[in-house]
mmCIF file of C-alpha atoms and ligand atoms in Angstrom:
data_model
loop_
_atom_site.group_PDB
_atom_site.id
_atom_site.type_symbol
_atom_site.label_atom_id
_atom_site.label_comp_id
_atom_site.label_asym_id
_atom_site.label_seq_id
_atom_site.Cartn_x
_atom_site.Cartn_y
_atom_site.Cartn_z
ATOM 1 C CA MET U 1007 329.766 53.605 102.702
ATOM 2 C CA THR U 1008 328.881 56.388 100.963
ATOM 3 C CA THR U 1009 329.690 57.440 97.220
ATOM 4 C CA GLU U 1010 328.127 60.128 96.832
ATOM 5 C CA ASN U 1011 327.386 63.565 99.294
ATOM 6 C CA LYS U 1012 324.648 64.615 98.097
ATOM 7 C CA ARG U 1013 320.943 64.928 98.912
ATOM 8 C CA ILE U 1014 318.489 61.803 98.031
ATOM 9 C CA GLY U 1015 314.486 61.734 98.381
ATOM 10 C CA ILE U 1016 312.465 58.606 98.252
ATOM 11 C CA PHE U 1017 308.752 58.586 97.755
ATOM 12 C CA GLY U 1018 306.938 55.694 98.108
ATOM 13 C CA GLY U 1019 302.982 54.540 97.374
ATOM 14 C CA SER U 1020 300.838 52.228 95.728
ATOM 15 C CA PHE U 1021 300.719 54.867 92.577
ATOM 16 C CA ASN U 1022 297.173 53.010 91.759
ATOM 17 C CA PRO U 1023 297.514 55.329 89.212
ATOM 18 C CA ILE U 1024 300.202 58.107 89.607
ATOM 19 C CA HIS U 1025 298.416 61.293 90.003
ATOM 20 C CA MET U 1026 298.545 65.081 89.716
ATOM 21 C CA GLY U 1027 298.956 65.129 93.653
ATOM 22 C CA HIS U 1028 302.363 63.326 93.721
ATOM 23 C CA VAL U 1029 303.086 65.135 91.345
ATOM 24 C CA ASN U 1030 302.461 68.371 93.216
ATOM 25 C CA VAL U 1031 304.710 66.885 96.670
ATOM 26 C CA LEU U 1032 307.809 65.403 93.941
ATOM 27 C CA THR U 1033 308.311 69.037 92.451
ATOM 28 C CA THR U 1034 307.281 71.376 95.576
ATOM 29 C CA VAL U 1035 309.735 69.196 98.266
ATOM 30 C CA ARG U 1036 312.635 69.028 95.502
ATOM 31 C CA SER U 1037 312.716 72.703 94.966
ATOM 32 C CA ARG U 1038 312.037 73.614 98.497
ATOM 33 C CA MET U 1039 314.477 71.274 100.348
ATOM 34 C CA ASN U 1040 317.091 71.603 97.321
ATOM 35 C CA LEU U 1041 317.553 67.635 96.613
ATOM 36 C CA GLU U 1042 319.462 66.164 94.004
ATOM 37 C CA LYS U 1043 317.169 63.383 92.899
ATOM 38 C CA ILE U 1044 314.373 61.506 93.578
ATOM 39 C CA TYR U 1045 313.849 57.937 94.253
ATOM 40 C CA VAL U 1046 309.768 56.685 93.015
ATOM 41 C CA LEU U 1047 309.102 53.420 94.292
ATOM 42 C CA PRO U 1048 305.876 52.014 93.431
ATOM 43 C CA ALA U 1049 304.832 49.102 96.212
ATOM 44 C CA ALA U 1050 304.705 45.628 95.588
ATOM 45 C CA GLN U 1051 300.818 44.719 95.786
ATOM 46 C CA ASN U 1052 300.444 42.482 99.057
ATOM 47 C CA PRO U 1053 299.636 39.233 98.496
ATOM 48 C CA LEU U 1054 297.082 38.719 101.575
ATOM 49 C CA LYS U 1055 294.945 41.379 100.431
ATOM 50 C CA PRO U 1056 292.338 39.761 98.083
ATOM 51 C CA ALA U 1057 292.461 40.395 94.802
ATOM 52 C CA THR U 1058 290.447 43.194 92.807
ATOM 53 C CA GLU U 1059 290.536 44.415 89.260
ATOM 54 C CA GLY U 1060 293.374 47.333 88.177
ATOM 55 C CA PRO U 1061 296.376 47.368 87.096
ATOM 56 C CA SER U 1062 298.948 44.658 86.801
ATOM 57 C CA ASP U 1063 302.646 45.826 88.996
ATOM 58 C CA GLU U 1064 303.890 46.247 84.955
ATOM 59 C CA GLN U 1065 301.224 48.397 84.423
ATOM 60 C CA ARG U 1066 301.854 50.581 87.924
ATOM 61 C CA LEU U 1067 305.774 50.752 86.413
ATOM 62 C CA GLU U 1068 304.507 52.177 83.516
ATOM 63 C CA MET U 1069 301.756 54.877 84.239
ATOM 64 C CA LEU U 1070 304.708 56.049 86.489
ATOM 65 C CA ARG U 1071 307.246 56.427 83.627
ATOM 66 C CA ARG U 1072 304.824 58.043 81.529
ATOM 67 C CA GLY U 1073 303.950 60.326 84.346
ATOM 68 C CA LEU U 1074 307.118 61.598 85.358
ATOM 69 C CA ASP U 1075 309.267 61.550 81.770
ATOM 70 C CA GLU U 1076 309.258 65.106 82.180
ATOM 71 C CA PHE U 1077 311.253 65.081 85.100
ATOM 72 C CA PRO U 1078 314.751 64.410 84.962
ATOM 73 C CA PHE U 1079 315.017 64.108 89.281
ATOM 74 C CA LEU U 1080 312.921 62.007 88.840
ATOM 75 C CA GLU U 1081 313.761 58.011 88.630
ATOM 76 C CA VAL U 1082 311.620 55.084 88.804
ATOM 77 C CA ASP U 1083 313.242 53.036 91.014
ATOM 78 C CA ASP U 1084 311.394 48.773 90.063
ATOM 79 C CA ARG U 1085 312.843 47.140 94.172
ATOM 80 C CA GLU U 1086 310.341 46.854 95.741
ATOM 81 C CA ILE U 1087 308.058 44.373 93.326
ATOM 82 C CA ARG U 1088 310.996 42.599 92.489
ATOM 83 C CA ARG U 1089 311.367 41.628 96.270
ATOM 84 C CA GLY U 1090 308.080 41.190 95.624
ATOM 85 C CA GLY U 1091 305.356 40.027 99.247
ATOM 86 C CA VAL U 1092 305.013 42.735 101.732
ATOM 87 C CA SER U 1093 307.313 45.978 100.819
ATOM 88 C CA TYR U 1094 308.057 47.519 103.988
ATOM 89 C CA THR U 1095 309.456 50.720 103.699
ATOM 90 C CA VAL U 1096 312.382 50.287 106.437
ATOM 91 C CA ASP U 1097 313.823 47.107 103.433
ATOM 92 C CA THR U 1098 313.758 50.000 100.970
ATOM 93 C CA ILE U 1099 315.851 52.509 103.307
ATOM 94 C CA GLU U 1100 318.015 49.672 104.896
ATOM 95 C CA SER U 1101 319.011 48.764 100.840
ATOM 96 C CA PHE U 1102 319.745 52.962 100.289
ATOM 97 C CA ALA U 1103 321.599 53.129 103.632
ATOM 98 C CA LYS U 1104 324.037 50.807 101.502
ATOM 99 C CA THR U 1105 325.543 53.638 99.288
ATOM 100 C CA ASN U 1106 323.862 56.961 100.916
ATOM 101 C CA ALA U 1107 324.348 58.102 104.235
ATOM 102 C CA PRO U 1108 321.743 59.045 106.743
ATOM 103 C CA GLU U 1109 321.937 62.463 106.620
ATOM 104 C CA ASP U 1110 321.483 62.507 102.143
ATOM 105 C CA LEU U 1111 317.513 60.312 102.323
ATOM 106 C CA TYR U 1112 315.317 61.947 103.137
ATOM 107 C CA LEU U 1113 311.790 59.596 103.201
ATOM 108 C CA ILE U 1114 308.534 62.040 102.075
ATOM 109 C CA VAL U 1115 305.513 61.496 103.026
ATOM 110 C CA GLY U 1116 302.403 62.751 103.545
ATOM 111 C CA LEU U 1117 300.549 63.761 106.061
ATOM 112 C CA ASP U 1118 297.544 61.073 106.332
ATOM 113 C CA ALA U 1119 300.694 58.148 106.128
ATOM 114 C CA PHE U 1120 302.807 60.671 108.951
ATOM 115 C CA GLU U 1121 299.949 59.846 111.358
ATOM 116 C CA GLU U 1122 300.026 56.610 111.538
ATOM 117 C CA PHE U 1123 304.218 55.998 111.291
ATOM 118 C CA ASP U 1124 304.224 54.797 114.682
ATOM 119 C CA LYS U 1125 302.827 51.616 113.418
ATOM 120 C CA TRP U 1126 305.372 50.549 110.267
ATOM 121 C CA LYS U 1127 307.656 48.580 110.898
ATOM 122 C CA ASN U 1128 310.655 48.993 112.955
ATOM 123 C CA PHE U 1129 310.013 52.694 112.453
ATOM 124 C CA GLU U 1130 312.623 53.454 114.679
ATOM 125 C CA ARG U 1131 314.810 52.103 112.504
ATOM 126 C CA ILE U 1132 313.676 54.296 109.333
ATOM 127 C CA LEU U 1133 314.455 56.840 111.020
ATOM 128 C CA THR U 1134 317.877 56.177 112.370
ATOM 129 C CA LEU U 1135 318.622 55.977 108.719
ATOM 130 C CA ALA U 1136 316.911 58.123 107.215
ATOM 131 C CA ASN U 1137 315.728 61.983 107.671
ATOM 132 C CA LEU U 1138 311.567 62.544 106.941
ATOM 133 C CA ILE U 1139 310.241 65.154 105.111
ATOM 134 C CA VAL U 1140 306.259 65.051 105.476
ATOM 135 C CA VAL U 1141 303.582 67.122 103.288
ATOM 136 C CA THR U 1142 300.485 68.922 104.058
ATOM 137 C CA ARG U 1143 297.355 67.446 102.736
ATOM 138 C CA PRO U 1144 293.691 68.323 102.579
ATOM 139 C CA ASN U 1145 292.370 67.305 105.552
ATOM 140 C CA HIS U 1146 294.918 66.776 107.970
ATOM 141 C CA SER U 1147 296.297 69.178 109.928
ATOM 142 C CA LEU U 1148 300.239 70.127 111.115
ATOM 143 C CA PRO U 1149 301.360 68.747 114.600
ATOM 144 C CA PHE U 1150 301.122 72.512 116.135
ATOM 145 C CA GLY U 1151 303.279 71.044 119.238
ATOM 146 C CA GLU U 1152 305.373 68.092 120.550
ATOM 147 C CA GLY U 1153 301.766 66.452 121.695
ATOM 148 C CA ASP U 1154 300.290 65.692 118.355
ATOM 149 C CA LEU U 1155 302.862 64.299 116.532
ATOM 150 C CA PRO U 1156 301.834 60.147 116.281
ATOM 151 C CA GLU U 1157 302.536 58.763 119.937
ATOM 152 C CA GLY U 1158 305.153 55.989 119.288
ATOM 153 C CA LEU U 1159 307.609 59.788 117.840
ATOM 154 C CA ARG U 1160 307.065 61.554 120.743
ATOM 155 C CA PRO U 1161 309.682 59.581 123.002
ATOM 156 C CA LEU U 1162 312.710 60.054 120.194
ATOM 157 C CA VAL U 1163 312.170 64.411 119.530
ATOM 158 C CA ALA U 1164 315.496 65.796 120.574
ATOM 159 C CA ALA U 1165 313.731 69.335 119.420
ATOM 160 C CA PHE U 1166 310.331 70.324 118.168
ATOM 161 C CA ASP U 1167 310.300 73.926 116.185
ATOM 162 C CA ARG U 1168 306.828 73.702 114.556
ATOM 163 C CA GLN U 1169 308.420 73.570 110.824
ATOM 164 C CA TYR U 1170 311.282 71.395 112.372
ATOM 165 C CA VAL U 1171 311.940 68.385 114.376
ATOM 166 C CA ALA U 1172 315.535 66.997 115.159
ATOM 167 C CA LEU U 1173 315.664 63.704 116.692
ATOM 168 C CA THR U 1174 317.556 61.938 119.147
ATOM 169 C CA THR U 1175 318.386 58.973 116.008
ATOM 170 C CA GLY U 1176 320.781 62.372 114.618
ATOM 171 C CA ARG U 1177 317.690 62.544 111.700
ATOM 172 C CA SER U 1178 315.586 65.161 111.586
ATOM 173 C CA ILE U 1179 311.416 65.823 110.619
ATOM 174 C CA GLU U 1180 310.865 68.028 108.244
ATOM 175 C CA PHE U 1181 307.418 69.703 107.205
ATOM 176 C CA VAL U 1182 306.240 71.484 104.033
ATOM 177 C CA ARG U 1183 303.561 73.020 103.745
ATOM 178 C CA LEU U 1184 302.284 72.354 99.750
ATOM 179 C CA ASN U 1185 299.605 74.094 97.691
ATOM 180 C CA ASP U 1186 297.454 71.964 98.181
ATOM 181 C CA LEU U 1187 295.969 69.561 96.106
ATOM 182 C CA ASP U 1188 292.771 67.263 96.449
ATOM 183 C CA ILE U 1189 293.425 64.439 95.320
ATOM 184 C CA SER U 1190 293.689 61.064 95.675
ATOM 185 C CA ALA U 1191 294.132 57.178 93.703
ATOM 186 C CA THR U 1192 291.003 56.583 95.050
ATOM 187 C CA ASP U 1193 289.122 58.836 94.085
ATOM 188 C CA VAL U 1194 290.708 58.935 90.346
ATOM 189 C CA ARG U 1195 289.827 55.008 90.204
ATOM 190 C CA LYS U 1196 286.184 55.718 90.752
ATOM 191 C CA ARG U 1197 286.031 58.866 88.857
ATOM 192 C CA LEU U 1198 287.537 56.848 85.445
ATOM 193 C CA ARG U 1199 285.040 53.976 86.332
ATOM 194 C CA SER U 1200 282.154 56.200 86.412
ATOM 195 C CA ASN U 1201 283.392 58.219 83.212
ATOM 196 C CA ARG U 1202 283.569 61.114 84.365
ATOM 197 C CA ASN U 1203 287.261 64.051 83.624
ATOM 198 C CA VAL U 1204 289.912 63.461 84.957
ATOM 199 C CA ASP U 1205 291.248 66.736 82.983
ATOM 200 C CA ARG U 1206 292.742 67.711 86.947
ATOM 201 C CA HIS U 1207 293.802 64.588 88.162
ATOM 202 C CA LEU U 1208 295.860 62.422 85.615
ATOM 203 C CA SER U 1209 298.356 64.003 83.316
ATOM 204 C CA ILE U 1210 297.884 63.253 79.743
ATOM 205 C CA LYS U 1211 299.798 60.137 79.357
ATOM 206 C CA VAL U 1212 299.159 58.850 81.805
ATOM 207 C CA GLU U 1213 295.409 59.072 81.201
ATOM 208 C CA GLU U 1214 295.763 57.881 77.347
ATOM 209 C CA TYR U 1215 297.400 54.745 78.622
ATOM 210 C CA ILE U 1216 295.144 54.006 81.195
ATOM 211 C CA ARG U 1217 293.271 53.992 77.715
ATOM 212 C CA GLU U 1218 294.895 52.702 75.737
ATOM 213 C CA GLN U 1219 295.046 49.924 78.326
ATOM 214 C CA GLY U 1220 291.604 49.191 79.731
ATOM 215 C CA ILE U 1221 292.652 49.707 83.123
ATOM 216 C CA PHE U 1222 289.773 50.911 85.446
ATOM 217 C CA ALA U 1223 287.505 50.407 83.030
ATOM 218 C CA PRO U 1224 283.878 51.055 83.734
ATOM 219 C CA LEU U 1225 282.479 47.326 84.674
ATOM 220 C CA GLY U 1226 279.304 47.807 83.543
ATOM 221 C CA PRO U 1227 279.641 46.324 79.360
ATOM 222 C CA ARG U 1228 281.380 43.326 81.181
ATOM 223 C CA ILE U 1229 278.705 42.612 83.785
ATOM 224 C CA GLY U 1230 275.348 43.461 81.515
ATOM 225 C CA ASP U 1231 272.589 43.495 82.894
ATOM 226 C CA TYR U 1232 273.061 44.153 86.667
ATOM 227 C CA GLU U 1233 269.413 43.266 87.883
ATOM 228 C CA ALA U 1234 270.428 39.718 86.302
ATOM 229 C CA PHE U 1235 273.832 40.166 88.137
ATOM 230 C CA THR U 1236 272.752 40.770 91.403
ATOM 231 C CA ARG U 1237 270.067 37.852 91.406
ATOM 232 C CA PHE U 1238 273.549 35.631 90.331
ATOM 233 C CA CYS U 1239 275.561 36.997 93.104
ATOM 234 C CA ALA U 1240 272.595 36.289 95.331
ATOM 235 C CA GLN U 1241 272.460 32.431 94.020
ATOM 236 C CA ALA U 1242 275.833 32.225 95.017
ATOM 237 C CA LEU U 1243 275.113 33.694 98.952
ATOM 238 C CA TRP U 1244 272.323 30.888 98.931
ATOM 239 C CA ASP U 1245 274.219 27.549 97.864
ATOM 240 C CA LYS U 1246 277.326 28.526 100.485
ATOM 241 C CA LYS U 1247 274.080 28.849 103.341
ATOM 242 C CA ALA U 1248 274.000 31.853 103.123
ATOM 243 C CA ILE U 1249 270.869 33.485 105.269
ATOM 244 C CA ASN U 1250 268.074 36.545 104.981
ATOM 245 C CA VAL U 1251 269.896 37.350 101.389
ATOM 246 C CA ARG U 1252 267.634 40.498 100.244
ATOM 247 C CA GLY U 1253 267.924 42.875 97.470
ATOM 248 C CA PHE U 1254 267.604 46.591 96.132
ATOM 249 C CA ASP U 1255 267.027 48.303 92.973
ATOM 250 C CA LEU U 1256 268.012 52.256 94.209
ATOM 251 C CA ARG U 1257 268.238 53.425 90.947
ATOM 252 C CA ASN U 1258 265.437 55.728 91.921
ATOM 253 C CA THR U 1259 266.665 56.751 95.144
ATOM 254 C CA GLU U 1260 269.991 59.687 96.500
ATOM 255 C CA SER U 1261 272.138 56.401 96.522
ATOM 256 C CA ALA U 1262 275.781 56.517 94.291
ATOM 257 C CA THR U 1263 275.353 52.805 94.030
ATOM 258 C CA GLU U 1264 272.269 51.082 91.824
ATOM 259 C CA PHE U 1265 271.960 47.776 93.206
ATOM 260 C CA THR U 1266 273.308 46.724 96.762
ATOM 261 C CA LEU U 1267 272.475 43.456 97.407
ATOM 262 C CA ILE U 1268 272.575 42.011 101.759
ATOM 263 C CA ALA U 1269 273.685 38.991 103.478
ATOM 264 C CA SER U 1270 274.514 37.231 106.782
ATOM 265 C CA GLY U 1271 276.752 34.418 107.848
ATOM 266 C CA THR U 1272 275.836 32.815 110.971
ATOM 267 C CA SER U 1273 280.126 33.687 112.272
ATOM 268 C CA THR U 1274 282.684 35.647 111.365
ATOM 269 C CA ARG U 1275 284.110 32.253 109.125
ATOM 270 C CA HIS U 1276 280.956 32.060 107.563
ATOM 271 C CA ALA U 1277 280.658 35.301 106.559
ATOM 272 C CA THR U 1278 284.455 35.564 104.737
ATOM 273 C CA SER U 1279 283.537 32.508 103.225
ATOM 274 C CA LEU U 1280 280.191 34.031 101.693
ATOM 275 C CA ALA U 1281 282.331 36.590 100.383
ATOM 276 C CA ASP U 1282 285.242 34.656 99.114
ATOM 277 C CA ALA U 1283 282.511 32.143 97.767
ATOM 278 C CA VAL U 1284 280.490 35.629 95.030
ATOM 279 C CA GLN U 1285 283.909 36.590 94.418
ATOM 280 C CA ARG U 1286 284.807 32.875 93.112
ATOM 281 C CA ALA U 1287 282.112 32.718 90.501
ATOM 282 C CA VAL U 1288 281.711 36.160 89.526
ATOM 283 C CA LYS U 1289 285.223 35.969 87.942
ATOM 284 C CA GLU U 1290 283.937 32.365 86.752
ATOM 285 C CA GLU U 1291 281.717 33.802 84.645
ATOM 286 C CA PHE U 1292 282.026 36.947 84.023
ATOM 287 C CA ASN U 1293 285.822 36.567 84.567
ATOM 288 C CA VAL U 1294 285.761 40.107 86.666
ATOM 289 C CA LEU U 1295 287.359 40.872 89.848
ATOM 290 C CA PRO U 1296 285.519 43.190 92.366
ATOM 291 C CA GLN U 1297 287.271 46.943 92.304
ATOM 292 C CA SER U 1298 287.294 46.804 96.342
ATOM 293 C CA VAL U 1299 286.876 44.551 99.444
ATOM 294 C CA GLU U 1300 286.563 45.823 102.810
ATOM 295 C CA GLY U 1301 286.819 44.322 105.877
ATOM 296 C CA ALA U 1302 287.373 40.444 104.090
ATOM 297 C CA GLY U 1303 290.294 40.206 107.367
ATOM 298 C CA GLU U 1304 287.586 40.085 110.091
ATOM 299 C CA GLY U 1305 284.416 38.904 108.816
ATOM 300 C CA ARG U 1306 281.792 41.446 110.643
ATOM 301 C CA TRP U 1307 281.083 43.006 107.621
ATOM 302 C CA VAL U 1308 282.852 42.295 104.356
ATOM 303 C CA LEU U 1309 281.876 44.625 101.357
ATOM 304 C CA LEU U 1310 281.910 43.736 97.734
ATOM 305 C CA ASP U 1311 282.445 46.511 95.630
ATOM 306 C CA TYR U 1312 281.120 45.786 91.814
ATOM 307 C CA GLY U 1313 280.185 49.183 90.793
ATOM 308 C CA ALA U 1314 277.013 49.630 90.027
ATOM 309 C CA LEU U 1315 276.298 46.403 92.491
ATOM 310 C CA ILE U 1316 277.385 46.536 96.580
ATOM 311 C CA VAL U 1317 277.526 43.835 98.088
ATOM 312 C CA HIS U 1318 277.669 43.639 101.900
ATOM 313 C CA VAL U 1319 278.010 40.174 103.567
ATOM 314 C CA PHE U 1320 277.119 40.386 107.210
ATOM 315 C CA TYR U 1321 278.318 38.147 110.527
ATOM 316 C CA ASP U 1322 274.497 38.214 111.279
ATOM 317 C CA PHE U 1323 275.025 38.873 114.961
ATOM 318 C CA VAL U 1324 276.650 42.836 113.787
ATOM 319 C CA ARG U 1325 274.419 42.914 110.875
ATOM 320 C CA GLN U 1326 271.334 44.145 113.752
ATOM 321 C CA GLU U 1327 273.079 46.714 114.762
ATOM 322 C CA TYR U 1328 273.576 48.537 111.447
ATOM 323 C CA ARG U 1329 270.303 47.736 109.923
ATOM 324 C CA LEU U 1330 271.303 48.749 106.023
ATOM 325 C CA GLU U 1331 267.662 47.842 104.757
ATOM 326 C CA ASP U 1332 266.445 50.732 106.612
ATOM 327 C CA LEU U 1333 268.159 53.200 104.557
ATOM 328 C CA TRP U 1334 267.383 51.156 101.946
ATOM 329 C CA LYS U 1335 263.765 51.135 102.239
ATOM 330 C CA THR U 1336 262.745 54.146 99.114
ATOM 331 C CA GLY U 1337 264.163 51.555 96.646
ATOM 332 C CA ARG U 1338 262.555 49.116 95.477
ATOM 333 C CA ASP U 1339 263.143 45.553 97.250
ATOM 334 C CA LEU U 1340 263.679 42.973 94.621
ATOM 335 C CA GLY U 1341 262.007 39.957 96.141
ATOM 336 C CA LEU U 1342 264.559 37.213 96.262
ATOM 337 C CA ARG U 1343 263.719 34.237 96.380
ATOM 338 C CA GLU U 1344 265.830 30.963 96.630
ATOM 339 C CA GLU U 1345 265.786 28.441 93.722
ATOM 340 C CA ILE U 1346 266.106 25.220 94.803
ATOM 341 C CA PRO U 1347 266.446 23.062 91.914
ATOM 342 C CA ALA U 1348 263.706 20.438 91.031
ATOM 343 C CA LYS U 1349 264.280 17.181 92.284
ATOM 344 C CA ALA U 1350 264.138 14.855 89.764
ATOM 345 C CA THR U 1351 261.773 11.624 89.706
HETATM 346 P P1 LIG B 1751 294.691 56.055 97.801
HETATM 347 O O1 LIG B 1751 293.516 56.839 97.618
HETATM 348 O O2 LIG B 1751 294.495 54.343 96.585
HETATM 349 O O3 LIG B 1751 295.741 55.635 99.225
HETATM 350 P P2 LIG B 1751 296.895 57.828 97.276
HETATM 351 O O4 LIG B 1751 295.909 59.351 96.492
HETATM 352 O O5 LIG B 1751 297.000 58.436 98.690
HETATM 353 O O6 LIG B 1751 296.438 56.683 97.069
HETATM 354 P P3 LIG B 1751 299.763 56.618 97.849
HETATM 355 O O7 LIG B 1751 299.794 55.858 96.107
HETATM 356 O O8 LIG B 1751 298.970 55.861 98.508
HETATM 357 O O9 LIG B 1751 298.120 57.564 97.156
HETATM 358 O O10 LIG B 1751 300.803 57.257 97.782
HETATM 359 C C1 LIG B 1751 301.455 57.376 98.307
HETATM 360 C C2 LIG B 1751 302.536 59.155 98.969
HETATM 361 O O11 LIG B 1751 301.485 60.101 98.410
HETATM 362 C C3 LIG B 1751 301.486 59.388 100.203
HETATM 363 O O12 LIG B 1751 302.804 59.345 101.165
HETATM 364 C C4 LIG B 1751 300.219 60.375 100.250
HETATM 365 O O13 LIG B 1751 300.343 60.455 101.610
HETATM 366 C C5 LIG B 1751 300.905 61.201 99.236
HETATM 367 N N1 LIG B 1751 299.787 61.427 98.750
HETATM 368 C C6 LIG B 1751 299.159 61.292 97.648
HETATM 369 N N2 LIG B 1751 298.497 61.575 97.222
HETATM 370 C C7 LIG B 1751 298.252 62.903 98.116
HETATM 371 C C8 LIG B 1751 298.616 64.738 97.485
HETATM 372 N N3 LIG B 1751 297.132 64.882 97.239
HETATM 373 N N4 LIG B 1751 299.004 65.623 98.991
HETATM 374 C C9 LIG B 1751 300.016 65.120 99.357
HETATM 375 N N5 LIG B 1751 300.605 64.086 99.457
HETATM 376 C C10 LIG B 1751 299.805 62.419 98.556
#
């Protein structure tokens, strides 16, 4: 049942952290689309993803509150975090639909998210209960014709007119061109971890909170000597029977990272368990989680980012395809050797 006849925006994301790109979306959309209010909803951390260094849910919420408190038309809403588990937008829209009519609900997404929209759970249901506002994002193009829309959406198109798509569900998709800000949370995290300037990226209040809480602080001081750390990770790999473990010091090369470690498992499962073993050993010894983990689900190539050390764990068969060591030839081979404990006599 509709309690108010007002146009409401819904903007979800990981907000890890909230940045000026998000603020630009919110302020522009609110004025262009004449929205009364926009709810900003941080998604719960996906419990199926590997744990990485970063803010807690409470810290992400607090960054949002501080970053948005000067805008009275914005409301930070913690329902996805309270719900826990994987946050599906359809569940969130269903909950807003209990109190808001579909014609008044506007889900706001960036073009990058829109390109994948037909992979979202129950996207047709979303487009029945809410309209969509799509904002531009650098390096992503607005659709010129119906054929540029994500494939799954095409059957829902009733009429297409560049800025406005009428849908057979009765809802619409509208495109809003922003004064694009080329900012992403991934880049902001990297900048903070390497002590680079973020004046253009974050509001002062958010930056202050991040520094005060030590979120996204460089890992260096906790890890200390990175060459010793590389050797430590190599040993954790050998302990789980990794093969062909090699390490390189890349400090005198063009590479963005200082050290790299590469190892293989004899199957994708073995590779995954090797990567898990490194994460466990490092957590235990240094109380540090990786800044990011990629490829853990498939186990063909798992990448652990520890800042100045990147660990690549391959399924050996896949490793042959990429030959990463060729890229590191100009670095110094650490000549890693497994330390076999001396046998007691
Ligand atoms: P990450 O770099 O970690 O993927 P992100 O910067 O894309 O993060 P999210 O919290 O994932 O931030 O994004 C939430 C929503 O904001 C998404 O719909 C995304 O498309 C949109 N968005 C993020 N940054 C921008 C930007 N600079 N311009 C326009 N839209 C943006």
